[in-house]
């Protein structure tokens, strides 16, 4: 896949992994549209990164997804790459009565539904392109359950399975749409986890820098890889096959 002179849509593109990819795509000579929920944040990001295009929208709201798809089709019909980067991560105790039913499923709506909805909404446009690519972002935690992030782990495992199924269907239909899964480990310089208790993900798990993750991801896009499993995610993938229960239990005991 050529990663220059393309029109790229990035959900969750105003912070973290999404923004890091957006900046790199700009450097490589692409038209880049970042999607975010907060217009003030979008304005700050686009003002600080000349050439970046902002689009206000919420991937966890199906009506918003429909509106964004129509807007993109009307104003950016050349768009041919989608990076599904929007995601939230919450640690909680399943016995905590302060956690509502809506809060419990928030990660499902954003991480999983948002990925599926955006992909489905833009597929009619992508099949018309000479070449296109859909990129999903799962996690090293898709290979085993994090005891303190039960719903996040579940959504990322589901994104992993959905990506495989999507790739197979597109290949069988002989559509010129590549599908890539990026499987990050813990990444520095992100504020992904939101739990309200000041605790972070297990500090014993090695982190990866955003720059390195982005470089690995773009390399995988250029080579049309099925998935990119960088850094500590390689170990998690292997350990998840061999001793997933032990790994999950150790992570639970190592929480600070």
PDB file of C-alpha atoms in Angstrom:
ATOM      1  CA  UNK A   1       0.000   0.000   0.000  1.00  0.00           C
ATOM      2  CA  UNK A   2       1.337   3.407  -0.939  1.00  0.00           C
ATOM      3  CA  UNK A   3       1.411   5.750   2.070  1.00  0.00           C
ATOM      4  CA  UNK A   4       1.640   9.080   0.291  1.00  0.00           C
ATOM      5  CA  UNK A   5      -0.855  11.219  -1.645  1.00  0.00           C
ATOM      6  CA  UNK A   6      -3.700   9.381   0.060  1.00  0.00           C
ATOM      7  CA  UNK A   7      -6.758  10.674   1.930  1.00  0.00           C
ATOM      8  CA  UNK A   8      -6.742   9.189   5.414  1.00  0.00           C
ATOM      9  CA  UNK A   9      -9.510   9.197   8.044  1.00  0.00           C
ATOM     10  CA  UNK A  10      -8.438   8.715  11.673  1.00  0.00           C
ATOM     11  CA  UNK A  11     -10.927   8.196  14.495  1.00  0.00           C
ATOM     12  CA  UNK A  12      -9.652   9.248  17.898  1.00  0.00           C
ATOM     13  CA  UNK A  13      -7.207  11.387  15.956  1.00  0.00           C
ATOM     14  CA  UNK A  14      -6.892  14.291  18.383  1.00  0.00           C
ATOM     15  CA  UNK A  15      -4.738  12.514  20.970  1.00  0.00           C
ATOM     16  CA  UNK A  16      -2.517   9.534  21.677  1.00  0.00           C
ATOM     17  CA  UNK A  17      -1.919   6.933  19.010  1.00  0.00           C
ATOM     18  CA  UNK A  18      -4.341   8.491  16.525  1.00  0.00           C
ATOM     19  CA  UNK A  19      -2.706  11.915  16.658  1.00  0.00           C
ATOM     20  CA  UNK A  20       0.791  10.445  16.411  1.00  0.00           C
ATOM     21  CA  UNK A  21      -0.188   8.615  13.218  1.00  0.00           C
ATOM     22  CA  UNK A  22      -1.885  11.754  11.894  1.00  0.00           C
ATOM     23  CA  UNK A  23       1.288  13.805  12.272  1.00  0.00           C
ATOM     24  CA  UNK A  24       3.380  11.146  10.542  1.00  0.00           C
ATOM     25  CA  UNK A  25       0.890  10.782   7.694  1.00  0.00           C
ATOM     26  CA  UNK A  26       1.053  14.545   7.170  1.00  0.00           C
ATOM     27  CA  UNK A  27       4.847  14.378   6.948  1.00  0.00           C
ATOM     28  CA  UNK A  28       4.504  11.701   4.276  1.00  0.00           C
ATOM     29  CA  UNK A  29       2.380  13.976   2.095  1.00  0.00           C
ATOM     30  CA  UNK A  30      -1.142  12.757   2.768  1.00  0.00           C
ATOM     31  CA  UNK A  31      -4.436  14.526   3.292  1.00  0.00           C
ATOM     32  CA  UNK A  32      -5.370  13.656   6.882  1.00  0.00           C
ATOM     33  CA  UNK A  33      -8.747  14.044   8.565  1.00  0.00           C
ATOM     34  CA  UNK A  34      -8.891  13.518  12.324  1.00  0.00           C
ATOM     35  CA  UNK A  35     -12.181  12.748  14.053  1.00  0.00           C
ATOM     36  CA  UNK A  36     -12.818  13.754  17.651  1.00  0.00           C
ATOM     37  CA  UNK A  37     -15.760  14.407  19.942  1.00  0.00           C
ATOM     38  CA  UNK A  38     -14.652  17.766  21.345  1.00  0.00           C
ATOM     39  CA  UNK A  39     -14.585  20.711  18.945  1.00  0.00           C
ATOM     40  CA  UNK A  40     -12.247  22.749  21.182  1.00  0.00           C
ATOM     41  CA  UNK A  41      -9.714  19.909  21.158  1.00  0.00           C
ATOM     42  CA  UNK A  42     -10.055  19.575  17.390  1.00  0.00           C
ATOM     43  CA  UNK A  43      -9.394  23.302  16.983  1.00  0.00           C
ATOM     44  CA  UNK A  44      -6.281  23.129  19.165  1.00  0.00           C
ATOM     45  CA  UNK A  45      -4.903  20.132  17.289  1.00  0.00           C
ATOM     46  CA  UNK A  46      -5.551  21.523  13.809  1.00  0.00           C
ATOM     47  CA  UNK A  47      -4.125  24.925  14.730  1.00  0.00           C
ATOM     48  CA  UNK A  48      -0.984  23.264  16.060  1.00  0.00           C
ATOM     49  CA  UNK A  49      -0.550  20.985  13.045  1.00  0.00           C
ATOM     50  CA  UNK A  50      -0.810  22.888   9.774  1.00  0.00           C
ATOM     51  CA  UNK A  51      -2.659  20.968   7.098  1.00  0.00           C
ATOM     52  CA  UNK A  52      -4.535  18.671   9.473  1.00  0.00           C
ATOM     53  CA  UNK A  53      -8.309  18.618   8.879  1.00  0.00           C
ATOM     54  CA  UNK A  54     -10.665  18.224  11.838  1.00  0.00           C
ATOM     55  CA  UNK A  55     -14.091  16.607  11.852  1.00  0.00           C
ATOM     56  CA  UNK A  56     -16.297  16.638  14.933  1.00  0.00           C
ATOM     57  CA  UNK A  57     -18.074  13.348  15.527  1.00  0.00           C
ATOM     58  CA  UNK A  58     -18.656  10.532  17.999  1.00  0.00           C
ATOM     59  CA  UNK A  59     -17.987   6.946  16.899  1.00  0.00           C
ATOM     60  CA  UNK A  60     -20.018   5.679  19.868  1.00  0.00           C
ATOM     61  CA  UNK A  61     -23.146   7.352  18.465  1.00  0.00           C
ATOM     62  CA  UNK A  62     -24.587   5.557  15.451  1.00  0.00           C
ATOM     63  CA  UNK A  63     -26.370   8.664  14.133  1.00  0.00           C
ATOM     64  CA  UNK A  64     -23.108  10.604  14.312  1.00  0.00           C
ATOM     65  CA  UNK A  65     -21.358   7.819  12.387  1.00  0.00           C
ATOM     66  CA  UNK A  66     -23.977   8.006   9.644  1.00  0.00           C
ATOM     67  CA  UNK A  67     -23.612  11.780   9.429  1.00  0.00           C
ATOM     68  CA  UNK A  68     -19.814  11.564   9.261  1.00  0.00           C
ATOM     69  CA  UNK A  69     -19.940   8.940   6.507  1.00  0.00           C
ATOM     70  CA  UNK A  70     -22.244  11.122   4.405  1.00  0.00           C
ATOM     71  CA  UNK A  71     -20.046  14.170   5.004  1.00  0.00           C
ATOM     72  CA  UNK A  72     -16.896  12.270   4.025  1.00  0.00           C
ATOM     73  CA  UNK A  73     -18.526  10.851   0.898  1.00  0.00           C
ATOM     74  CA  UNK A  74     -19.685  14.321  -0.170  1.00  0.00           C
ATOM     75  CA  UNK A  75     -16.569  16.317   0.691  1.00  0.00           C
ATOM     76  CA  UNK A  76     -13.764  13.746   0.526  1.00  0.00           C
ATOM     77  CA  UNK A  77     -14.825  11.133  -2.046  1.00  0.00           C
ATOM     78  CA  UNK A  78     -11.151  10.261  -2.557  1.00  0.00           C
ATOM     79  CA  UNK A  79     -10.764   9.026   1.063  1.00  0.00           C
ATOM     80  CA  UNK A  80      -9.386   5.492   0.930  1.00  0.00           C
ATOM     81  CA  UNK A  81      -7.709   4.727   4.265  1.00  0.00           C
ATOM     82  CA  UNK A  82      -9.485   4.401   7.622  1.00  0.00           C
ATOM     83  CA  UNK A  83      -7.534   4.115  10.869  1.00  0.00           C
ATOM     84  CA  UNK A  84      -9.879   3.055  13.678  1.00  0.00           C
ATOM     85  CA  UNK A  85      -7.975   4.480  16.630  1.00  0.00           C
ATOM     86  CA  UNK A  86     -10.747   5.745  18.919  1.00  0.00           C
ATOM     87  CA  UNK A  87     -10.702   3.894  22.198  1.00  0.00           C
ATOM     88  CA  UNK A  88     -11.154   4.174  25.950  1.00  0.00           C
ATOM     89  CA  UNK A  89      -9.809   2.030  28.777  1.00  0.00           C
ATOM     90  CA  UNK A  90     -11.349   1.830  32.234  1.00  0.00           C
ATOM     91  CA  UNK A  91     -10.309  -0.092  35.305  1.00  0.00           C
ATOM     92  CA  UNK A  92     -13.105  -1.011  37.672  1.00  0.00           C
ATOM     93  CA  UNK A  93     -14.200  -3.532  40.265  1.00  0.00           C
ATOM     94  CA  UNK A  94     -17.225  -5.541  39.152  1.00  0.00           C
ATOM     95  CA  UNK A  95     -18.676  -5.155  42.682  1.00  0.00           C
ATOM     96  CA  UNK A  96     -18.413  -1.364  42.647  1.00  0.00           C
ATOM     97  CA  UNK A  97     -21.975  -0.067  42.940  1.00  0.00           C
ATOM     98  CA  UNK A  98     -20.827   3.379  41.780  1.00  0.00           C
ATOM     99  CA  UNK A  99     -20.222   1.972  38.292  1.00  0.00           C
ATOM    100  CA  UNK A 100     -23.447   2.204  36.285  1.00  0.00           C
ATOM    101  CA  UNK A 101     -24.607  -0.122  33.537  1.00  0.00           C
ATOM    102  CA  UNK A 102     -23.923   2.653  31.004  1.00  0.00           C
ATOM    103  CA  UNK A 103     -20.357   3.046  32.265  1.00  0.00           C
ATOM    104  CA  UNK A 104     -19.743  -0.698  32.110  1.00  0.00           C
ATOM    105  CA  UNK A 105     -20.589  -0.837  28.408  1.00  0.00           C
ATOM    106  CA  UNK A 106     -18.994   2.477  27.361  1.00  0.00           C
ATOM    107  CA  UNK A 107     -15.882   0.666  26.145  1.00  0.00           C
ATOM    108  CA  UNK A 108     -17.983  -1.718  24.051  1.00  0.00           C
ATOM    109  CA  UNK A 109     -19.723   1.178  22.341  1.00  0.00           C
ATOM    110  CA  UNK A 110     -16.534   3.102  21.578  1.00  0.00           C
ATOM    111  CA  UNK A 111     -13.875   0.427  21.071  1.00  0.00           C
ATOM    112  CA  UNK A 112     -15.903  -2.257  19.340  1.00  0.00           C
ATOM    113  CA  UNK A 113     -19.096  -0.721  17.969  1.00  0.00           C
ATOM    114  CA  UNK A 114     -17.234   2.393  16.831  1.00  0.00           C
ATOM    115  CA  UNK A 115     -14.771   0.293  14.848  1.00  0.00           C
ATOM    116  CA  UNK A 116     -17.499  -1.831  13.273  1.00  0.00           C
ATOM    117  CA  UNK A 117     -19.792   1.118  12.518  1.00  0.00           C
ATOM    118  CA  UNK A 118     -17.126   3.305  10.920  1.00  0.00           C
ATOM    119  CA  UNK A 119     -15.855   0.415   8.819  1.00  0.00           C
ATOM    120  CA  UNK A 120     -19.336  -0.522   7.631  1.00  0.00           C
ATOM    121  CA  UNK A 121     -20.290   3.089   6.927  1.00  0.00           C
ATOM    122  CA  UNK A 122     -17.250   3.772   4.740  1.00  0.00           C
ATOM    123  CA  UNK A 123     -17.066   0.437   2.905  1.00  0.00           C
ATOM    124  CA  UNK A 124     -19.351   1.585   0.029  1.00  0.00           C
ATOM    125  CA  UNK A 125     -16.937   4.437  -0.643  1.00  0.00           C
ATOM    126  CA  UNK A 126     -13.799   2.333  -0.273  1.00  0.00           C
ATOM    127  CA  UNK A 127     -14.876  -0.354  -2.746  1.00  0.00           C
ATOM    128  CA  UNK A 128     -14.943   2.330  -5.440  1.00  0.00           C
ATOM    129  CA  UNK A 129     -11.278   3.215  -4.919  1.00  0.00           C
ATOM    130  CA  UNK A 130      -8.425   1.740  -6.901  1.00  0.00           C
ATOM    131  CA  UNK A 131      -6.888   0.691  -3.596  1.00  0.00           C
ATOM    132  CA  UNK A 132      -7.990   1.133   0.003  1.00  0.00           C
ATOM    133  CA  UNK A 133      -7.079   0.041   3.508  1.00  0.00           C
ATOM    134  CA  UNK A 134      -8.850  -0.415   6.816  1.00  0.00           C
ATOM    135  CA  UNK A 135      -6.672  -0.399   9.929  1.00  0.00           C
ATOM    136  CA  UNK A 136      -7.921  -1.520  13.325  1.00  0.00           C
ATOM    137  CA  UNK A 137      -6.177  -1.039  16.656  1.00  0.00           C
ATOM    138  CA  UNK A 138      -6.550  -3.897  19.105  1.00  0.00           C
ATOM    139  CA  UNK A 139      -4.137  -4.455  22.011  1.00  0.00           C
ATOM    140  CA  UNK A 140      -1.688  -6.881  23.539  1.00  0.00           C
ATOM    141  CA  UNK A 141      -4.460  -7.371  26.098  1.00  0.00           C
ATOM    142  CA  UNK A 142      -6.537  -9.053  23.387  1.00  0.00           C
ATOM    143  CA  UNK A 143      -4.431 -12.181  23.978  1.00  0.00           C
ATOM    144  CA  UNK A 144      -5.363 -12.596  27.645  1.00  0.00           C
ATOM    145  CA  UNK A 145      -7.697 -11.009  30.178  1.00  0.00           C
ATOM    146  CA  UNK A 146      -6.535  -8.085  32.289  1.00  0.00           C
ATOM    147  CA  UNK A 147      -8.347  -8.590  35.630  1.00  0.00           C
ATOM    148  CA  UNK A 148      -8.656  -4.855  36.223  1.00  0.00           C
ATOM    149  CA  UNK A 149      -9.833  -4.050  32.692  1.00  0.00           C
ATOM    150  CA  UNK A 150     -12.421  -6.759  32.001  1.00  0.00           C
ATOM    151  CA  UNK A 151     -14.463  -4.915  29.382  1.00  0.00           C
ATOM    152  CA  UNK A 152     -11.467  -3.325  27.661  1.00  0.00           C
ATOM    153  CA  UNK A 153      -9.843  -6.750  27.286  1.00  0.00           C
ATOM    154  CA  UNK A 154     -13.088  -8.152  25.905  1.00  0.00           C
ATOM    155  CA  UNK A 155     -13.493  -5.368  23.344  1.00  0.00           C
ATOM    156  CA  UNK A 156      -9.939  -5.696  22.078  1.00  0.00           C
ATOM    157  CA  UNK A 157     -10.271  -9.471  21.742  1.00  0.00           C
ATOM    158  CA  UNK A 158     -13.458  -8.834  19.764  1.00  0.00           C
ATOM    159  CA  UNK A 159     -11.743  -6.251  17.543  1.00  0.00           C
ATOM    160  CA  UNK A 160      -9.053  -8.848  16.838  1.00  0.00           C
ATOM    161  CA  UNK A 161     -11.626 -11.462  15.755  1.00  0.00           C
ATOM    162  CA  UNK A 162     -13.690  -8.956  13.796  1.00  0.00           C
ATOM    163  CA  UNK A 163     -10.603  -7.828  11.883  1.00  0.00           C
ATOM    164  CA  UNK A 164      -9.783 -11.387  10.848  1.00  0.00           C
ATOM    165  CA  UNK A 165     -13.347 -12.004   9.653  1.00  0.00           C
ATOM    166  CA  UNK A 166     -13.442  -8.694   7.772  1.00  0.00           C
ATOM    167  CA  UNK A 167     -10.184  -9.489   5.998  1.00  0.00           C
ATOM    168  CA  UNK A 168     -11.398 -12.926   4.916  1.00  0.00           C
ATOM    169  CA  UNK A 169     -14.708 -11.609   3.569  1.00  0.00           C
ATOM    170  CA  UNK A 170     -13.001  -8.867   1.564  1.00  0.00           C
ATOM    171  CA  UNK A 171     -10.459 -11.309   0.177  1.00  0.00           C
ATOM    172  CA  UNK A 172     -13.166 -13.777  -0.806  1.00  0.00           C
ATOM    173  CA  UNK A 173     -15.100 -10.988  -2.525  1.00  0.00           C
ATOM    174  CA  UNK A 174     -11.902  -9.993  -4.357  1.00  0.00           C
ATOM    175  CA  UNK A 175     -12.172  -6.398  -3.205  1.00  0.00           C
ATOM    176  CA  UNK A 176      -9.019  -4.318  -3.375  1.00  0.00           C
ATOM    177  CA  UNK A 177      -9.240  -3.324   0.283  1.00  0.00           C
ATOM    178  CA  UNK A 178      -6.390  -4.299   2.569  1.00  0.00           C
ATOM    179  CA  UNK A 179      -7.061  -4.965   6.251  1.00  0.00           C
ATOM    180  CA  UNK A 180      -4.369  -4.456   8.889  1.00  0.00           C
ATOM    181  CA  UNK A 181      -4.570  -5.006  12.641  1.00  0.00           C
ATOM    182  CA  UNK A 182      -2.135  -3.080  14.833  1.00  0.00           C
ATOM    183  CA  UNK A 183      -1.628  -4.715  18.240  1.00  0.00           C
ATOM    184  CA  UNK A 184       0.059  -2.172  20.538  1.00  0.00           C
ATOM    185  CA  UNK A 185       1.581  -3.020  23.895  1.00  0.00           C
ATOM    186  CA  UNK A 186       1.407  -0.329  26.585  1.00  0.00           C
ATOM    187  CA  UNK A 187       2.457   2.906  24.922  1.00  0.00           C
ATOM    188  CA  UNK A 188       4.145   5.913  26.500  1.00  0.00           C
ATOM    189  CA  UNK A 189       2.686   9.409  26.069  1.00  0.00           C
ATOM    190  CA  UNK A 190      -0.944   8.299  25.987  1.00  0.00           C
ATOM    191  CA  UNK A 191      -3.756   8.912  28.472  1.00  0.00           C
ATOM    192  CA  UNK A 192      -5.793   5.879  27.458  1.00  0.00           C
ATOM    193  CA  UNK A 193      -6.716   4.533  30.867  1.00  0.00           C
ATOM    194  CA  UNK A 194      -9.445   6.386  32.751  1.00  0.00           C
ATOM    195  CA  UNK A 195     -10.361   4.920  36.109  1.00  0.00           C
ATOM    196  CA  UNK A 196     -10.597   7.786  38.545  1.00  0.00           C
ATOM    197  CA  UNK A 197      -8.329   6.196  41.133  1.00  0.00           C
ATOM    198  CA  UNK A 198      -4.944   7.443  39.966  1.00  0.00           C
ATOM    199  CA  UNK A 199      -3.616   3.958  39.282  1.00  0.00           C
ATOM    200  CA  UNK A 200      -1.992   3.016  36.012  1.00  0.00           C
ATOM    201  CA  UNK A 201      -1.765  -0.198  34.110  1.00  0.00           C
ATOM    202  CA  UNK A 202       0.707  -2.680  35.595  1.00  0.00           C
ATOM    203  CA  UNK A 203       4.025  -0.838  35.673  1.00  0.00           C
ATOM    204  CA  UNK A 204       5.977  -4.074  35.260  1.00  0.00           C
ATOM    205  CA  UNK A 205       4.890  -4.441  31.627  1.00  0.00           C
ATOM    206  CA  UNK A 206       7.399  -2.766  29.271  1.00  0.00           C
ATOM    207  CA  UNK A 207       6.117   0.245  27.367  1.00  0.00           C
ATOM    208  CA  UNK A 208       6.775   1.335  23.786  1.00  0.00           C
ATOM    209  CA  UNK A 209       7.242   4.883  22.527  1.00  0.00           C
ATOM    210  CA  UNK A 210       4.643   6.388  20.243  1.00  0.00           C
ATOM    211  CA  UNK A 211       7.233   7.075  17.548  1.00  0.00           C
ATOM    212  CA  UNK A 212       8.322   3.453  17.443  1.00  0.00           C
ATOM    213  CA  UNK A 213       4.739   2.201  17.322  1.00  0.00           C
ATOM    214  CA  UNK A 214       3.889   4.572  14.473  1.00  0.00           C
ATOM    215  CA  UNK A 215       6.962   3.560  12.484  1.00  0.00           C
ATOM    216  CA  UNK A 216       6.130  -0.121  12.946  1.00  0.00           C
ATOM    217  CA  UNK A 217       2.521   0.490  11.924  1.00  0.00           C
ATOM    218  CA  UNK A 218       3.381   2.415   8.769  1.00  0.00           C
ATOM    219  CA  UNK A 219       5.931  -0.214   7.804  1.00  0.00           C
ATOM    220  CA  UNK A 220       3.196  -2.837   8.112  1.00  0.00           C
ATOM    221  CA  UNK A 221       0.840  -0.740   5.984  1.00  0.00           C
ATOM    222  CA  UNK A 222       3.431  -0.384   3.234  1.00  0.00           C
ATOM    223  CA  UNK A 223       4.057  -4.125   3.241  1.00  0.00           C
ATOM    224  CA  UNK A 224       0.334  -5.013   3.289  1.00  0.00           C
ATOM    225  CA  UNK A 225       0.762  -7.104   6.418  1.00  0.00           C
ATOM    226  CA  UNK A 226      -2.209  -8.751   8.090  1.00  0.00           C
ATOM    227  CA  UNK A 227      -1.152  -7.537  11.512  1.00  0.00           C
ATOM    228  CA  UNK A 228       1.640  -5.698  13.270  1.00  0.00           C
ATOM    229  CA  UNK A 229       2.523  -7.084  16.710  1.00  0.00           C
ATOM    230  CA  UNK A 230       5.324  -4.861  18.024  1.00  0.00           C
ATOM    231  CA  UNK A 231       7.339  -4.803  21.236  1.00  0.00           C
ATOM    232  CA  UNK A 232       6.014  -6.626  24.276  1.00  0.00           C
ATOM    233  CA  UNK A 233       2.849  -7.610  22.398  1.00  0.00           C
ATOM    234  CA  UNK A 234       4.917 -10.361  20.759  1.00  0.00           C
ATOM    235  CA  UNK A 235       5.454 -11.933  24.181  1.00  0.00           C
ATOM    236  CA  UNK A 236       1.815 -11.434  25.165  1.00  0.00           C
ATOM    237  CA  UNK A 237       0.689 -13.156  21.979  1.00  0.00           C
ATOM    238  CA  UNK A 238       2.848 -16.197  22.721  1.00  0.00           C
ATOM    239  CA  UNK A 239       2.072 -16.243  26.440  1.00  0.00           C
ATOM    240  CA  UNK A 240      -1.641 -15.918  25.719  1.00  0.00           C
ATOM    241  CA  UNK A 241      -1.474 -19.188  23.804  1.00  0.00           C
ATOM    242  CA  UNK A 242       0.659 -21.101  26.312  1.00  0.00           C
ATOM    243  CA  UNK A 243      -0.322 -19.910  29.796  1.00  0.00           C
ATOM    244  CA  UNK A 244      -3.065 -17.243  29.637  1.00  0.00           C
ATOM    245  CA  UNK A 245      -4.475 -17.966  33.121  1.00  0.00           C
ATOM    246  CA  UNK A 246      -1.077 -17.677  34.788  1.00  0.00           C
ATOM    247  CA  UNK A 247      -0.338 -14.415  32.991  1.00  0.00           C
ATOM    248  CA  UNK A 248      -3.674 -12.872  33.962  1.00  0.00           C
ATOM    249  CA  UNK A 249      -3.243 -13.919  37.593  1.00  0.00           C
ATOM    250  CA  UNK A 250       0.289 -12.490  37.727  1.00  0.00           C
ATOM    251  CA  UNK A 251      -0.916  -9.220  36.277  1.00  0.00           C
ATOM    252  CA  UNK A 252      -3.641  -9.025  38.917  1.00  0.00           C
ATOM    253  CA  UNK A 253      -1.190  -9.598  41.757  1.00  0.00           C
ATOM    254  CA  UNK A 254       1.288  -7.094  40.326  1.00  0.00           C
ATOM    255  CA  UNK A 255      -1.177  -4.211  40.267  1.00  0.00           C
ATOM    256  CA  UNK A 256      -0.023  -1.271  42.367  1.00  0.00           C
TER     257      UNK A 256
END
